[in-house]
CSV table of C-alpha atoms and ligand atoms in Angstrom, one decimal:
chain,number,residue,atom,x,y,z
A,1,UNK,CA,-44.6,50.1,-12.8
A,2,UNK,CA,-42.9,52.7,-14.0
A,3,UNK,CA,-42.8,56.2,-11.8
A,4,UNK,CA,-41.7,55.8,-8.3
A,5,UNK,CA,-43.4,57.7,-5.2
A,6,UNK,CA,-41.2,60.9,-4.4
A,7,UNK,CA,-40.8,61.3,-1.0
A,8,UNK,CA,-40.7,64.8,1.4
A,9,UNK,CA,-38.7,65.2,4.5
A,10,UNK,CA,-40.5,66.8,7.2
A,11,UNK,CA,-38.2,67.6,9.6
A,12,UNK,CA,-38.1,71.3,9.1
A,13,UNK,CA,-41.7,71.7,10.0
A,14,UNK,CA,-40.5,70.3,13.9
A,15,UNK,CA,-38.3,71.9,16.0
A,16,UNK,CA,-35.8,74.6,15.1
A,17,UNK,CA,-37.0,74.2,11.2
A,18,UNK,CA,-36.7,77.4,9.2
A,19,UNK,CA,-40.2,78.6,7.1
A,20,UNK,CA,-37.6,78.1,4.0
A,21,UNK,CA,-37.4,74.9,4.1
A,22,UNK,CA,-41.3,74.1,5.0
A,23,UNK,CA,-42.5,76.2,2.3
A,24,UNK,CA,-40.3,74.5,0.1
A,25,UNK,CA,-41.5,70.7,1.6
A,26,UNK,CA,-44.9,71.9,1.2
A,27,UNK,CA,-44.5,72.7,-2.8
A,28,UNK,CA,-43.1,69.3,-2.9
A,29,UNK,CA,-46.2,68.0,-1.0
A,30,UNK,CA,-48.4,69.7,-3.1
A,31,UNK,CA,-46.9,68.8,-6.5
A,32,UNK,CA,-47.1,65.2,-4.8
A,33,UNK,CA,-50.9,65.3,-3.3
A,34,UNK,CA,-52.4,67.0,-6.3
A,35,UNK,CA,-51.2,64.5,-8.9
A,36,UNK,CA,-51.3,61.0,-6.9
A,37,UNK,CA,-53.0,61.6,-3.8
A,38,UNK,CA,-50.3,59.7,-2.1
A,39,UNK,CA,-46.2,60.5,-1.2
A,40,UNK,CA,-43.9,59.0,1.1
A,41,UNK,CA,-42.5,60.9,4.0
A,42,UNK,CA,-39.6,60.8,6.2
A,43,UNK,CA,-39.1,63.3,9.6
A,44,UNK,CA,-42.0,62.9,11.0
A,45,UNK,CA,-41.2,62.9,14.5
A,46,UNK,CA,-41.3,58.9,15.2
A,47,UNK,CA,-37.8,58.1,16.5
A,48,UNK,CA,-36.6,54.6,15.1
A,49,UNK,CA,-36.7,53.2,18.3
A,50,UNK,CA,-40.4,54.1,18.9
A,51,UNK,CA,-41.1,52.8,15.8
A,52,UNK,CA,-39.5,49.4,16.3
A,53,UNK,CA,-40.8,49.3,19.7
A,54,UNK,CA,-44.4,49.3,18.0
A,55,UNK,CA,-43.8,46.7,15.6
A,56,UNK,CA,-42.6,44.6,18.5
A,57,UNK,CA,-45.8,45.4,20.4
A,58,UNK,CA,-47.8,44.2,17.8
A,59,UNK,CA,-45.7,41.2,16.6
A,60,UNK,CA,-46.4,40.1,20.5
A,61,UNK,CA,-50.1,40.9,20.3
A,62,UNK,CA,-50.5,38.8,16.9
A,63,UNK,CA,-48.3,36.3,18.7
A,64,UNK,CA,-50.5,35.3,21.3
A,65,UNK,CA,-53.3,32.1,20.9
A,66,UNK,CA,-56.4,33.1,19.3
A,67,UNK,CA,-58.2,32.5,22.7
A,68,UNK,CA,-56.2,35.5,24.1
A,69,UNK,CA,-56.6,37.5,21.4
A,70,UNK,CA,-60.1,37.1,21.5
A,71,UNK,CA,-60.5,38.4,25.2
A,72,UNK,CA,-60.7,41.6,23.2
A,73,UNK,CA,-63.0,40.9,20.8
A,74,UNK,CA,-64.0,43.6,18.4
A,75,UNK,CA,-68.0,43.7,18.2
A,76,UNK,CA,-69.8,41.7,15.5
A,77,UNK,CA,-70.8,44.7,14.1
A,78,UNK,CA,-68.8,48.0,12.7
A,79,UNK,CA,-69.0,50.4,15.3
A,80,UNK,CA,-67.2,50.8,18.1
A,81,UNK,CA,-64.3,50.1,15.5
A,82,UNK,CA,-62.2,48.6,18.4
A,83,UNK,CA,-60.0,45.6,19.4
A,84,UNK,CA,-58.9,42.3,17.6
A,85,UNK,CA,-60.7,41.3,14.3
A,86,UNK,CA,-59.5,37.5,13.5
A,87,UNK,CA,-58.8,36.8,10.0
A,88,UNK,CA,-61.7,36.8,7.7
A,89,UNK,CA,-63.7,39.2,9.7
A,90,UNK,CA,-63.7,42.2,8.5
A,91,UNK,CA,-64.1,43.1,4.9
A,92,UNK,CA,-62.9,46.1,3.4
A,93,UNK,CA,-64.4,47.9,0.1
A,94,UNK,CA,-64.4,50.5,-1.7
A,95,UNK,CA,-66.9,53.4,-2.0
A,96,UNK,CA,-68.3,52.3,-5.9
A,97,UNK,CA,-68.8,49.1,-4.4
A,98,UNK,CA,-70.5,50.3,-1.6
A,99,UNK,CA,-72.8,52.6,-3.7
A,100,UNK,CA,-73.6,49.9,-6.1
A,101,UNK,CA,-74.8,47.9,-3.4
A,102,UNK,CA,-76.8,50.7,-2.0
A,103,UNK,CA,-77.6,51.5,-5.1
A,104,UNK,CA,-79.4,48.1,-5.8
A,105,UNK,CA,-80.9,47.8,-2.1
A,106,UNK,CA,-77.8,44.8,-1.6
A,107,UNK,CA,-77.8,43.8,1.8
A,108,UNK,CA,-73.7,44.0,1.5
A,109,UNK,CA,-73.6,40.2,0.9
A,110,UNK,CA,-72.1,41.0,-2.7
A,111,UNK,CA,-69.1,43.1,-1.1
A,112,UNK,CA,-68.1,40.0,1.3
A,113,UNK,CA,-67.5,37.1,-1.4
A,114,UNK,CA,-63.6,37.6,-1.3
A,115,UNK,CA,-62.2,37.0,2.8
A,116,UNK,CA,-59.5,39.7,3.6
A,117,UNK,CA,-57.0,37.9,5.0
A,118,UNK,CA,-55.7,40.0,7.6
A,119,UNK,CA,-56.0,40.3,11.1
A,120,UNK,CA,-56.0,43.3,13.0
A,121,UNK,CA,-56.4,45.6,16.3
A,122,UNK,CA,-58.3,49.3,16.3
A,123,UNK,CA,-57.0,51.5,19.3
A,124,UNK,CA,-58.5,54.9,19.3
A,125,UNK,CA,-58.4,57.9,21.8
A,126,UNK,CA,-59.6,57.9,25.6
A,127,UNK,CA,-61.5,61.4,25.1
A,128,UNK,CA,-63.9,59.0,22.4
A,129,UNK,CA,-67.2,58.6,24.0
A,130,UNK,CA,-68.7,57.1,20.6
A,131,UNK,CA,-65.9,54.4,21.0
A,132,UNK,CA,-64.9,53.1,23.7
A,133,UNK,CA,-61.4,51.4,23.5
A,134,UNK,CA,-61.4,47.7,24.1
A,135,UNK,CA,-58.3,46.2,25.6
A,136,UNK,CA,-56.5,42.8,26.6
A,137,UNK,CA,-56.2,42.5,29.9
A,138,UNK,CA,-53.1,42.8,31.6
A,139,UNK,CA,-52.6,39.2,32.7
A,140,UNK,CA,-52.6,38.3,29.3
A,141,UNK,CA,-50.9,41.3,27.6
A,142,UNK,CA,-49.0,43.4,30.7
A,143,UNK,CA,-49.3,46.8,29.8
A,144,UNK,CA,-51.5,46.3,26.9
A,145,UNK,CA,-53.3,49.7,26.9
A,146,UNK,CA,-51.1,51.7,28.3
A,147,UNK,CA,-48.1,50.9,25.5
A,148,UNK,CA,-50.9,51.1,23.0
A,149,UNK,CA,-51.8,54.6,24.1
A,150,UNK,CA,-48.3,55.6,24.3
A,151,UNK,CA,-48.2,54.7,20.4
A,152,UNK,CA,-51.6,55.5,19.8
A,153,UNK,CA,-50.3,59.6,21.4
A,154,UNK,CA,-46.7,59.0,19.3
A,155,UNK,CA,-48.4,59.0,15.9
A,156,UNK,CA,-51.1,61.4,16.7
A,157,UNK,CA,-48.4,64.1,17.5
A,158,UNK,CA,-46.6,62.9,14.1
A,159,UNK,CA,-50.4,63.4,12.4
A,160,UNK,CA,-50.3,66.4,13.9
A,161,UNK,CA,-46.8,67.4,11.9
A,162,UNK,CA,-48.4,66.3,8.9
A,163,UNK,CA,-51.7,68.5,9.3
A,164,UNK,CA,-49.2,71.8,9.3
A,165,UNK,CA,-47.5,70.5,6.3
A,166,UNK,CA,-50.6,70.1,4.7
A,167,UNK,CA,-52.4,73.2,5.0
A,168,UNK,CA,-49.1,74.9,4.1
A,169,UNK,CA,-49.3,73.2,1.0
A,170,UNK,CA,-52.8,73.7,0.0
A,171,UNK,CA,-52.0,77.9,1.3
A,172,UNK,CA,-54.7,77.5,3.7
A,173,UNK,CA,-55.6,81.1,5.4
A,174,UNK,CA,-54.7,81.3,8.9
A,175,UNK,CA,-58.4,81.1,9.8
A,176,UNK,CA,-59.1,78.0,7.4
A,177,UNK,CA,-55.7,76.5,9.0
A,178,UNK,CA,-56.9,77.1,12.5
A,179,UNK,CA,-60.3,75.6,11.9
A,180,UNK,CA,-58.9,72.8,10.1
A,181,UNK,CA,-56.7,71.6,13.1
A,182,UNK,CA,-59.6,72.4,15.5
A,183,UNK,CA,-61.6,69.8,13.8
A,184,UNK,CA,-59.1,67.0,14.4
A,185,UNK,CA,-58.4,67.2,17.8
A,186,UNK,CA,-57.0,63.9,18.1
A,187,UNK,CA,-60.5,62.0,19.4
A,188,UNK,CA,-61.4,60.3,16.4
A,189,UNK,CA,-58.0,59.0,14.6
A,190,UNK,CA,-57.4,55.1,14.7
A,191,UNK,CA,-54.1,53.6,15.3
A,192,UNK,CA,-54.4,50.1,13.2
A,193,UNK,CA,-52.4,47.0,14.1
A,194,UNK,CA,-52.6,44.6,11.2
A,195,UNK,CA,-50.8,41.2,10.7
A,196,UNK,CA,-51.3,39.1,7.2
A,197,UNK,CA,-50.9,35.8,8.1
A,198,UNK,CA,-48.7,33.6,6.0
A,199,UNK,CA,-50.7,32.4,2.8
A,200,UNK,CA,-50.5,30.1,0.2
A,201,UNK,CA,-49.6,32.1,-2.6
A,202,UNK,CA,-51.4,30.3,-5.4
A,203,UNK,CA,-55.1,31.1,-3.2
A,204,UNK,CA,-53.8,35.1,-3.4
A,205,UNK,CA,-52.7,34.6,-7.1
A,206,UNK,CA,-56.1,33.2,-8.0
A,207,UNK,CA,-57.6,35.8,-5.9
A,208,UNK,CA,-59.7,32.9,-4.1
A,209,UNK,CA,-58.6,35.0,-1.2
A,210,UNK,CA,-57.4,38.2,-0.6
A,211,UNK,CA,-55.0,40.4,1.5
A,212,UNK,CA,-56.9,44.4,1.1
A,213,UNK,CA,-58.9,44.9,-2.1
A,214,UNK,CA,-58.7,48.5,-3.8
A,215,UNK,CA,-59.9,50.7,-1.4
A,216,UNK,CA,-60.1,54.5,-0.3
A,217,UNK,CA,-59.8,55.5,3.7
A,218,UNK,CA,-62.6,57.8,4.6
A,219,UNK,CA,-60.4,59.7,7.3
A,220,UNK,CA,-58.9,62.9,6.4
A,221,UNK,CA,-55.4,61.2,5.5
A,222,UNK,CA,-53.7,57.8,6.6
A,223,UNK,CA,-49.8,57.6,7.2
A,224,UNK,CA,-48.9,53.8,7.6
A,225,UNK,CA,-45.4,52.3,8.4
A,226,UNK,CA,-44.4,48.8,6.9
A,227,UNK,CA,-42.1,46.1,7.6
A,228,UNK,CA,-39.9,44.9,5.0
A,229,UNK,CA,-41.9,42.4,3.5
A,230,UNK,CA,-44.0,44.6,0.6
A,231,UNK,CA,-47.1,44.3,-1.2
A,232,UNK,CA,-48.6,47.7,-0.9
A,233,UNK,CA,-49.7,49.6,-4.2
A,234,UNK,CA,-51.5,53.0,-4.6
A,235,UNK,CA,-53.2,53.7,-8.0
A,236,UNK,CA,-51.4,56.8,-9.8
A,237,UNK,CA,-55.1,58.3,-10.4
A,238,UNK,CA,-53.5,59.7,-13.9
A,239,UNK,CA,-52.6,56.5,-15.8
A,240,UNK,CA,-54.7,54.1,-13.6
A,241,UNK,CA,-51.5,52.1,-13.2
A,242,UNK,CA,-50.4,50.7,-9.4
A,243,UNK,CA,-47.6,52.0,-7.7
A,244,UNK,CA,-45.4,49.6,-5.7
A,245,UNK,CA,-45.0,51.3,-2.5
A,246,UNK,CA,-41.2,50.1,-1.3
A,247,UNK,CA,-40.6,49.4,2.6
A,248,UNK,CA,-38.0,51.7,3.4
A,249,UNK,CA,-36.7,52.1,7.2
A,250,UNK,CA,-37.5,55.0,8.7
A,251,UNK,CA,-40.4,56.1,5.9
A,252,UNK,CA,-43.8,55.9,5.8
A,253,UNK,CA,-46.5,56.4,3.3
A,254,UNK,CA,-48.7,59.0,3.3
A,255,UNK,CA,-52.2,58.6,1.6
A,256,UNK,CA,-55.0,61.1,1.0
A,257,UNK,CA,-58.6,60.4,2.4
A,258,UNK,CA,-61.9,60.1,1.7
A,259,UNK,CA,-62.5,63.7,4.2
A,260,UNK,CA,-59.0,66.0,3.0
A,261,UNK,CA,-60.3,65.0,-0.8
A,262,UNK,CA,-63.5,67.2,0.3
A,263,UNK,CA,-61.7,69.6,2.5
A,264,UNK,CA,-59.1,70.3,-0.4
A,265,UNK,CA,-62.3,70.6,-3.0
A,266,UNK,CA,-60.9,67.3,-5.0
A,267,UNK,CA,-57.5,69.0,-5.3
A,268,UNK,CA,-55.8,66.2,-3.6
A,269,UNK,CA,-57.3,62.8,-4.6
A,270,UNK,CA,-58.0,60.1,-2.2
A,271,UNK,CA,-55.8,57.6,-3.1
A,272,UNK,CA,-56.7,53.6,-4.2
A,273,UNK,CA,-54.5,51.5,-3.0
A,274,UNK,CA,-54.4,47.6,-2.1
A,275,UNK,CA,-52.5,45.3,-0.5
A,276,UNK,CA,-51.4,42.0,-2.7
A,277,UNK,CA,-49.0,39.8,-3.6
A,278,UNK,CA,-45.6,41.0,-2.1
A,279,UNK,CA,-42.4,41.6,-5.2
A,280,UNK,CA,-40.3,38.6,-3.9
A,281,UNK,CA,-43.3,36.2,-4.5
A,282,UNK,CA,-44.0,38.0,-8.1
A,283,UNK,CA,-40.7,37.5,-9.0
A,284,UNK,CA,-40.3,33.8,-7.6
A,285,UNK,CA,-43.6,32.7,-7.8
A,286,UNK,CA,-42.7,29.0,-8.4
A,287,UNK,CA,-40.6,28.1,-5.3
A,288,UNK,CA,-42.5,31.2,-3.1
A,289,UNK,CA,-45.7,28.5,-2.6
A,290,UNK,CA,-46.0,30.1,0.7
A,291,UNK,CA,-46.6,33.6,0.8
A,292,UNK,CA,-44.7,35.5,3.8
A,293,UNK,CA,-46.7,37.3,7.1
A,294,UNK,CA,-46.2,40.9,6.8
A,295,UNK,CA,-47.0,43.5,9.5
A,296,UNK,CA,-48.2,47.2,9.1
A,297,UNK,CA,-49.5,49.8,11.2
A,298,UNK,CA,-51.6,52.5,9.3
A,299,UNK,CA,-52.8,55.6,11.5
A,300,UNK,CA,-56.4,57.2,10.8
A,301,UNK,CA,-55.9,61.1,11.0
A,302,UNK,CA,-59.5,61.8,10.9
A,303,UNK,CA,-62.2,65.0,12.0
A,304,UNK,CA,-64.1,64.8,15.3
A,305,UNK,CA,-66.7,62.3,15.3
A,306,UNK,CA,-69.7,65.0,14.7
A,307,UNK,CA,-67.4,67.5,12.8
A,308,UNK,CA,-68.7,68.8,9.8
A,309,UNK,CA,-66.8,68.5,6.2
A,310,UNK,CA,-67.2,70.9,3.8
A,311,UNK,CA,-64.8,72.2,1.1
A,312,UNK,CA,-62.8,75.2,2.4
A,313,UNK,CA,-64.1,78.2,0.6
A,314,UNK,CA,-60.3,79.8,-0.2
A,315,UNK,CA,-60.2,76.2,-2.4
A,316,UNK,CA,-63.3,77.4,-4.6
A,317,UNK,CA,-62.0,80.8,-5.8
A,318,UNK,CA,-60.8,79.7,-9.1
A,319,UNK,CA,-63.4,77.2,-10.1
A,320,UNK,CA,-66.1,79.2,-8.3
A,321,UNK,CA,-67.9,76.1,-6.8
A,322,UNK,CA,-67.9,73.4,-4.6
A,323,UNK,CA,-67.0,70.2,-5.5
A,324,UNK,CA,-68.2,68.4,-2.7
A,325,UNK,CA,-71.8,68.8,-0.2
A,326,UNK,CA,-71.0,68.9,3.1
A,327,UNK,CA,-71.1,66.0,5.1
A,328,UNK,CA,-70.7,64.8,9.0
A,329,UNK,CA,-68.1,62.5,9.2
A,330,UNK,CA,-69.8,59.7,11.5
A,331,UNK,CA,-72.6,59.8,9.0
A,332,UNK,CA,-70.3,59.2,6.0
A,333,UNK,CA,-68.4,56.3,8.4
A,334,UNK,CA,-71.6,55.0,9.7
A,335,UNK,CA,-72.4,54.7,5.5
A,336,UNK,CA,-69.1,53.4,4.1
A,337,UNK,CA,-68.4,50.7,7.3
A,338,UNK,CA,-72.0,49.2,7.6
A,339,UNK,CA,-70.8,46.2,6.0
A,340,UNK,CA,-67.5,45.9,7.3
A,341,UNK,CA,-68.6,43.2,9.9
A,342,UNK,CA,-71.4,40.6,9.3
A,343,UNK,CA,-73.1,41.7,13.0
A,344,UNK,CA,-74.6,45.0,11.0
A,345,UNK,CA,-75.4,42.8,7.9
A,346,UNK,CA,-77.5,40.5,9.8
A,347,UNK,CA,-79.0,43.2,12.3
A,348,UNK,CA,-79.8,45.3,9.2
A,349,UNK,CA,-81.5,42.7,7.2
A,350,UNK,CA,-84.1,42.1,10.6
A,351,UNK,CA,-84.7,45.8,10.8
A,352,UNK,CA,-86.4,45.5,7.3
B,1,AKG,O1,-51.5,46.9,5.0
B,1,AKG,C1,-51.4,47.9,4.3
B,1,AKG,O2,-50.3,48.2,3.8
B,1,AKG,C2,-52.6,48.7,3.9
B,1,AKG,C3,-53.7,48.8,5.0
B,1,AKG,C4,-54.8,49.7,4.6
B,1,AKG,O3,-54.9,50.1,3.5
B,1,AKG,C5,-55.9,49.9,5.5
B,1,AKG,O4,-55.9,49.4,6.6
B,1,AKG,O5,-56.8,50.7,5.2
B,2,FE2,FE1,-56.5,51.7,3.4
């Protein structure tokens, strides 16, 4: 693990920052985006205390008996992708493995052998009509949704930071810009509460079980904080070599998507990353039998449910085509989650 993830400050593109220092930022983005597909960012807008304040909400969510947690159960199948997922239940995967299996008519079986061993809560907006938020109720979690929504609104103003950055960096025309942030209103991102319980490490050495397989996010781009515990890598797409990503306070990690890949014309890769066995266990593996819980809260920054993603045209010029068809992003979700959740699997084998 040789190169280390640069990092960009983003402060100057909130208030009072001078166009200087964002075009500046966004040549450092850029340089950053186009050769990993992943940086990590500071000055986002999240104060430190709203930060810790969020860790503490969901250390008290994950906290709580499984019967409580489960008065908010997420559905047995993908969609709405809502509420508590106990450990084991969902499965993530990447698209190759996804198209393989579609490509042989699997039924998705072959992409759930491994567990994830991870459990986690999916808050998204109010304005979502596709889906609906499902919450704990207050008698077991006082003020549940509304300290959820508070965070949920924190980090979409913070995606919102990033957005500008963005399009700065790729020199987005005003109109493509203007378009661009129309089509992520804030309806469809996905504040992610995730807890990996403790684990013996020899079952995530053998990879009998896992934490997150290799994986791309289909949103437009994820930012995701982490406590201090480690094990997150993103693949440097050049040397096919994983990148440790290293908690620091105050900094998250920004990681291109499945949707801002397309949008940029492939100029920003979407990133592969995994989550695996954290650096104090590598380095102590003997006397570490028992791998430590780690928390981290990853935030979807994705297009309107129905929104349409094409490449944007001013990213063509110079190769003269597009890299990418246009898609709608729930069809391309609906496609990559179907097997997220055994409910689909099982509903989907009936249907044929
Ligand atoms: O836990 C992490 O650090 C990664 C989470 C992640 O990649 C995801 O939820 O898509
Ligand atoms: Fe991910």
């Amino acid at each position: 693990m040789a190169t280390h993830i640069p990092t960009v400050d983003l402060s100057c593109f909130g208030p009072g920052g001078s166009v200087e220092d964002q075009k500046a930022a966004a040549v450092k983005l850029h340089d950053a985006c186009s050769r990993f597909g992943f940086v990590n960012l500071r000055g986002i807008g999240i104060s430190s205390q709203r930060l810790d304040d969020a860790f503490a909400y969901s250390k008290r969510l994950f906290d709580l008996p499984l019967e409580d947690k489960l008065r908010a159960p997420h559905p047995p199948e993908a969609m709405p992708h809502r509420g508590y997922s106990h450990a084991g239940m969902e499965k993530v995967y990447s698209k190759a493995e996804r198209d393989a299996d579609a490509a042989s008519n699997g039924t998705g079986e072959a992409l759930r052998k491994t567990e994830d061993h991870k459990e986690s809560f999916e808050i998204g907006s109010e304005k979502n009509d596709f889906q609906p938020n499902i919450y704990l109720p207050d008698s077991i979690y006082p003020g549940f949704k509304q300290d959820g929504l508070r965070i949920y609104h924190d980090f979409h103003q913070a995606g919102c930071r990033i957005l500008d950055a963005l399009c700065m960096s790729l020199k987005l025309d005003p109109e493509e810009t203007a378009r661009l942030k129309q089509l992520h209103s804030g309806q469809n991102n996905q504040l992610r509460l995730l807890h990996y319980p403790p684990i013996e490490t020899q079952k995530l050495k053998s990879e009998v079980i896992g934490r997150m397989p290799p994986h791309q996010d289909w949103s437009s781009f994820t930012f995701l904080f982490q406590d201090s515990v480690g094990g997150l890598e993103l693949q440097d797409p050049g040397t096919k070599e994983y990148l440790r990503s290293i908690p620091e306070q105050g900094t998250c990690i920004l990681n291109v998507g499945d949707m801002l890949m397309r949008y940029s014309n492939g100029i920003y890769p979407s990133a592969m990353h995994r989550v695996t066995l954290p650096p104090s266990t590598v380095q102590d593996m003997e006397s570490d039998t028992i791998t430590k819980g780690r928390y981290a809260i990853p935030y979807f920054f994705a297009p309107d449910h129905e929104a349409l993603v094409e490449p944007m045209s001013s990213l063509c010029k110079g190769s003269g085509h597009l890299n990418y068809e246009a898609v709608r992003w729930c069809d391309y979700g609906e496609y990559m989650s179907r097997h997220m959740y055994k409910g689909t699997q099982e509903v989907s084998v009936e249907a044929n």
